[in-house]
Coordinates of C-alpha atoms in Angstrom, one line a residue:
M25 CA 172.7 40.7 101.0
T26 CA 172.5 36.9 102.1
D27 CA 173.4 35.0 105.1
G28 CA 176.7 33.2 105.2
T29 CA 175.5 29.4 105.7
K30 CA 176.4 28.3 102.0
R31 CA 180.0 28.1 101.1
A32 CA 179.3 28.3 97.3
E33 CA 178.2 32.0 98.0
I34 CA 181.3 33.0 99.7
T35 CA 184.5 33.8 97.4
A36 CA 187.8 35.3 98.3
G37 CA 187.6 39.1 97.9
A38 CA 183.9 39.3 99.1
K39 CA 183.1 41.9 101.6
V40 CA 181.4 40.2 104.5
S41 CA 180.4 40.9 108.2
I42 CA 181.7 38.1 110.5
V43 CA 181.3 37.3 114.2
L44 CA 184.5 36.6 116.1
K45 CA 184.5 33.7 118.5
Q46 CA 185.0 36.0 121.3
D47 CA 182.0 38.1 120.3
Q48 CA 179.6 35.2 119.8
R49 CA 177.6 36.0 123.0
S50 CA 177.2 39.8 122.2
G51 CA 176.6 39.2 118.4
K52 CA 179.2 42.1 117.6
L53 CA 180.0 42.0 113.8
T54 CA 183.3 42.8 112.2
N55 CA 183.6 43.8 108.7
G56 CA 186.2 42.6 106.2
I57 CA 187.3 41.0 103.0
V58 CA 187.6 37.3 102.7
K59 CA 191.4 36.1 102.3
D60 CA 190.5 32.2 102.8
I61 CA 187.8 30.0 103.4
L62 CA 188.3 27.9 106.4
T63 CA 184.9 25.4 106.2
K64 CA 185.2 22.4 104.1
S65 CA 181.7 21.4 104.2
A66 CA 179.0 22.9 101.3
T67 CA 177.2 24.5 104.3
H68 CA 177.2 25.4 108.2
P69 CA 174.2 26.4 110.0
H70 CA 176.2 29.0 112.2
G71 CA 178.1 30.2 109.1
I72 CA 181.1 29.3 107.1
K73 CA 184.2 30.4 108.6
V74 CA 186.7 32.3 106.9
R75 CA 189.8 34.2 107.3
L76 CA 189.8 38.0 106.5
Q77 CA 192.8 39.9 105.1
S78 CA 193.3 41.3 108.3
G79 CA 194.0 38.0 109.9
L80 CA 190.9 37.8 111.9
V81 CA 189.1 34.6 111.9
G82 CA 185.2 34.2 112.4
R83 CA 182.0 32.9 111.0
V84 CA 180.1 34.8 108.3
K85 CA 176.6 36.3 109.2
V86 CA 176.2 38.8 106.2
I87 CA 177.6 38.6 102.5
Q88 CA 177.5 42.5 101.6
A89 CA 176.5 43.4 97.9
Q90 CA 179.5 43.8 95.8

């Protein structure tokens, strides 16, 4: 498992844990499968922003082993 700060490590279909905007203070994680990668830059210190297949949008905190 790695953190989600590098765009190259995240692919569509990857299992990830994200933090939603409203959960940033509590740090509550939401699990899902990546549908779209929304961050254009190669890295982001708070995590790459993605859209899950469920439609939820958040920043990747953990990339789970496939």
